[in-house]
CSV table of C-alpha atoms in Angstrom, one decimal:
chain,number,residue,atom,x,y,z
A,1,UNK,CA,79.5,66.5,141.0
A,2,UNK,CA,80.8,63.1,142.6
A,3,UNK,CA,78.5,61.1,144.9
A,4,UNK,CA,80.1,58.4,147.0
A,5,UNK,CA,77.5,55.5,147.7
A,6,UNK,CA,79.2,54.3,151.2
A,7,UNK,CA,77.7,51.1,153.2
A,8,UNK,CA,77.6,51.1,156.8
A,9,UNK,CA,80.3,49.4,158.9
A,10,UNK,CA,79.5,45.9,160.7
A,11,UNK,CA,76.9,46.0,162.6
A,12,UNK,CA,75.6,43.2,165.7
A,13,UNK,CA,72.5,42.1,163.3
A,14,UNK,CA,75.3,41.5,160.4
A,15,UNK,CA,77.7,39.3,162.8
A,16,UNK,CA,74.8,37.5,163.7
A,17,UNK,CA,73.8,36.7,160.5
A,18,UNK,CA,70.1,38.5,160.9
A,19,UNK,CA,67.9,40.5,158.6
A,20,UNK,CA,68.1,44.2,159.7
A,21,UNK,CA,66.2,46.4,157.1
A,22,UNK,CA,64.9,48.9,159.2
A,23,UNK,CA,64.5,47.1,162.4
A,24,UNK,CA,65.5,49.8,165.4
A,25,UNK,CA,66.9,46.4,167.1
A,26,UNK,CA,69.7,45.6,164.6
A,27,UNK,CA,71.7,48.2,166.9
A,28,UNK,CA,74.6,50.1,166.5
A,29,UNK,CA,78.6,49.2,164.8
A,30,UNK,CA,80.7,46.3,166.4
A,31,UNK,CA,84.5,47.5,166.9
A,32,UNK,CA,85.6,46.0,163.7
A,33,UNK,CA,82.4,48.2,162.2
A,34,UNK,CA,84.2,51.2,163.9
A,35,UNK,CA,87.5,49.8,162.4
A,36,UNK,CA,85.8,50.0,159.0
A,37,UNK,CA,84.3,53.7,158.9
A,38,UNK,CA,87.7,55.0,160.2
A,39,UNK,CA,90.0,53.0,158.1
A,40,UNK,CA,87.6,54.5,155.3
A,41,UNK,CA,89.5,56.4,152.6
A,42,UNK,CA,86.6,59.0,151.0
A,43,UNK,CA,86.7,63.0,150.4
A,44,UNK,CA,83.7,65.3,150.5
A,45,UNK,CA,82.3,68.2,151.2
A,46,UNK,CA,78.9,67.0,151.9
A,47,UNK,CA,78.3,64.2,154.4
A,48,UNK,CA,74.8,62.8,154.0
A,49,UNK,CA,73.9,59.9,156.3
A,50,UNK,CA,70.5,57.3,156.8
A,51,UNK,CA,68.8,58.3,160.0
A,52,UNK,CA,69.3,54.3,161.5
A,53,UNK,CA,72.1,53.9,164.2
A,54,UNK,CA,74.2,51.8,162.0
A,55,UNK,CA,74.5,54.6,158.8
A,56,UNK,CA,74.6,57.6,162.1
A,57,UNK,CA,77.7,56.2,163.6
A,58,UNK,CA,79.7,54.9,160.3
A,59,UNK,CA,79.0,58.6,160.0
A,60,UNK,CA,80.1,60.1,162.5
A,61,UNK,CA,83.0,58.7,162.4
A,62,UNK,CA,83.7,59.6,158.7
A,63,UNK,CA,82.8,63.1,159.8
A,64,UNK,CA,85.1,63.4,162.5
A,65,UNK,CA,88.0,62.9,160.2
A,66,UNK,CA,86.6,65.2,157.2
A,67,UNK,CA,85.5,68.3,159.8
A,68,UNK,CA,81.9,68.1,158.4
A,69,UNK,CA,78.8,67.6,160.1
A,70,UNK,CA,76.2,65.2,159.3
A,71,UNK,CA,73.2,66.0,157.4
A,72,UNK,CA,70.7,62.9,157.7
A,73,UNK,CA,68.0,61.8,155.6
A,74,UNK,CA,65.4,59.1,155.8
A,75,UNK,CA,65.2,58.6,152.4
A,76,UNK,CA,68.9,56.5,152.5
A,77,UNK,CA,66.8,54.3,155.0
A,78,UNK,CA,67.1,50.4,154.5
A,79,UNK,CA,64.3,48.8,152.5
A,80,UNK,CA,61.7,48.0,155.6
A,81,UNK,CA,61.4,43.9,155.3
A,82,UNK,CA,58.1,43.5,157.6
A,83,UNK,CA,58.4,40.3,159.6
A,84,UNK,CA,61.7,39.1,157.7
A,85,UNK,CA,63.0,41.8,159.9
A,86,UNK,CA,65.1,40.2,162.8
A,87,UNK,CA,64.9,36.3,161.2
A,88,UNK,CA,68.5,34.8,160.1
A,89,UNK,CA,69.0,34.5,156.7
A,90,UNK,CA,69.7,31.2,156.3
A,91,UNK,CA,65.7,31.2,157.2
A,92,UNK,CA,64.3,34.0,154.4
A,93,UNK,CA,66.8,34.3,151.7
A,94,UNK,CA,64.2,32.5,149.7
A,95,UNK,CA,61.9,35.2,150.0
A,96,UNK,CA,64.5,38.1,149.8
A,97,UNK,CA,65.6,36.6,146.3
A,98,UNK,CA,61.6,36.6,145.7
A,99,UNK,CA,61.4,40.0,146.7
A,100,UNK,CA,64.2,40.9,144.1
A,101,UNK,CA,62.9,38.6,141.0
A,102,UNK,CA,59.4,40.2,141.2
A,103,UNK,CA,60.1,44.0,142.5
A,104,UNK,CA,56.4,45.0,143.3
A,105,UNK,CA,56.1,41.9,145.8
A,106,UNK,CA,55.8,43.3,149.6
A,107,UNK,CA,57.3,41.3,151.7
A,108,UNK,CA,55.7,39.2,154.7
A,109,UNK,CA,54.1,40.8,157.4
A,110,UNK,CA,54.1,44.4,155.4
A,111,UNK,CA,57.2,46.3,154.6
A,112,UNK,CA,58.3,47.7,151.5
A,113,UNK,CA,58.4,46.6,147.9
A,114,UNK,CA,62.0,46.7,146.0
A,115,UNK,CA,59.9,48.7,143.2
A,116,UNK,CA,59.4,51.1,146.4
A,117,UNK,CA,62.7,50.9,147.9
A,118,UNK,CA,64.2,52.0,143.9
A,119,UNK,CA,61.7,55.0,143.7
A,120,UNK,CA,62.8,56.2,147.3
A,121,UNK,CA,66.5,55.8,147.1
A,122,UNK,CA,66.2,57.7,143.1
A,123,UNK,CA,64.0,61.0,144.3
A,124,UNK,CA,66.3,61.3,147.5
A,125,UNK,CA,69.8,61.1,145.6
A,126,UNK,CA,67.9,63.4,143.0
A,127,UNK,CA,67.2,65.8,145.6
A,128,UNK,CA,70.1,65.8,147.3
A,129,UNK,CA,71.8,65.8,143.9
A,130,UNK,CA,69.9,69.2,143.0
A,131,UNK,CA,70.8,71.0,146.4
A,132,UNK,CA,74.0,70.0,146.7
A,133,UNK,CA,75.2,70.8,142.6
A,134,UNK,CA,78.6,70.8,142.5
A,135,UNK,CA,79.5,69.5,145.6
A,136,UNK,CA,81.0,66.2,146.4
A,137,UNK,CA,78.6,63.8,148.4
A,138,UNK,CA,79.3,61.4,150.5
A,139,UNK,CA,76.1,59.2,151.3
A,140,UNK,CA,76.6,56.8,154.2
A,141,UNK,CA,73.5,54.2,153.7
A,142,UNK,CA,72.5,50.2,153.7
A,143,UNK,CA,73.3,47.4,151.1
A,144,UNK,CA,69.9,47.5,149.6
A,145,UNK,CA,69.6,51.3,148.8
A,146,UNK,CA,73.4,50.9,147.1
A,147,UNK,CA,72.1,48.0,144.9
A,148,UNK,CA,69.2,49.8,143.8
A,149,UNK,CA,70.9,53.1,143.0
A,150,UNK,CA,73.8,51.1,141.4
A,151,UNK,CA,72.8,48.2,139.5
A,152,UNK,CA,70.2,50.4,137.7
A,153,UNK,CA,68.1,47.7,137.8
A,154,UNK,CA,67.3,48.0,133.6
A,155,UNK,CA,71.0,45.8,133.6
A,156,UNK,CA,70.4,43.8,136.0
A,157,UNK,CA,70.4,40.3,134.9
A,158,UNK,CA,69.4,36.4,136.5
A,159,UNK,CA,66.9,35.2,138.7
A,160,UNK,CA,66.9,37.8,141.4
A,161,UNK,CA,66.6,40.7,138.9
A,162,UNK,CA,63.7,38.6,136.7
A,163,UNK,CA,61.0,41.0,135.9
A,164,UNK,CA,62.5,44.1,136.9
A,165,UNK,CA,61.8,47.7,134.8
A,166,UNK,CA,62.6,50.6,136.4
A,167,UNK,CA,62.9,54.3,135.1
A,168,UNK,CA,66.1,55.0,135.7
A,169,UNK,CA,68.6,55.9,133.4
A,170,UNK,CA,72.5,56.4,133.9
């Protein structure tokens, strides 16, 4: 089995320097996001995509070229950033490398711990793991679900991973 970890092409909210987590405001690919998921050189069998418009369309696109349709899940969902959510980051990248140092630490205005983000992102690649066995997946997701299911967090070193144990193991 081979899973392909793919972010989302350039988005509005990402030209514009904002925080999108799961904001339904951060809207949909720029042309040079377009650009991206077509120029994108991945092989599957399985196309999995985050439910939010930027994951949907850098999928669709991938899907177009590889004949498959596109299963979506919630579970590749950003991590949901409460009321950093919309704010540039010059403003909040304090308290996103917060969020990161101390992984149990909600964010302002509610949202979703990086502890809680990490125990998402693991149970849905483990399911979709399980019921696609010996497939290869192609997972069409957000920067912060990538990070989480790649830097296995129990490596992760410096300030922004400070504090961090998770369960996972490689």
């Amino acid at each position: 089995m081979a899973v392909h970890l793919v972010r989302h092409g350039q988005s509005a909210w990402n030209v514009a320097g904002r925080v999108q987590g799961q904001s339904p405001r951060a809207g949909s690919l720029t042309a040079a996001g377009r650009a991206q998921a077509a120029a994108l050189d991945v092989a599957g069998t399985v196309l999995v995509s985050s439910d939010l418009p930027r994951a949907r369309e850098t999928a669709e696109i991938i899907a177009a070229r590889l004949g498959l349709p596109v299963l979506v899940d919630a579970g590749l969902r950003e991590q949901r950033l409460g009321a950093l959510e919309g704010r540039r980051f010059p403003e909040v990248q304090p308290v996103i490398d917060s969020l990161w140092a101390h992984p149990r630490r909600l964010p302002p205005g509610g949202g979703e711990s990086v502890a809680d983000l990490h125990l998402r992102v693991r149970r849905t690649l483990g399911r979709l793991a399980a019921r696609h066995a010996g497939e290869e997946l192609v997972v069409v997701t957000h920067g912060g679900p990538i990070r989480v299911a790649t830097t296995g967090v129990d490596r992760c070193r410096g300030p922004r991973c400070r504090g961090w144990r998770s369960g996972m193991r490689r």
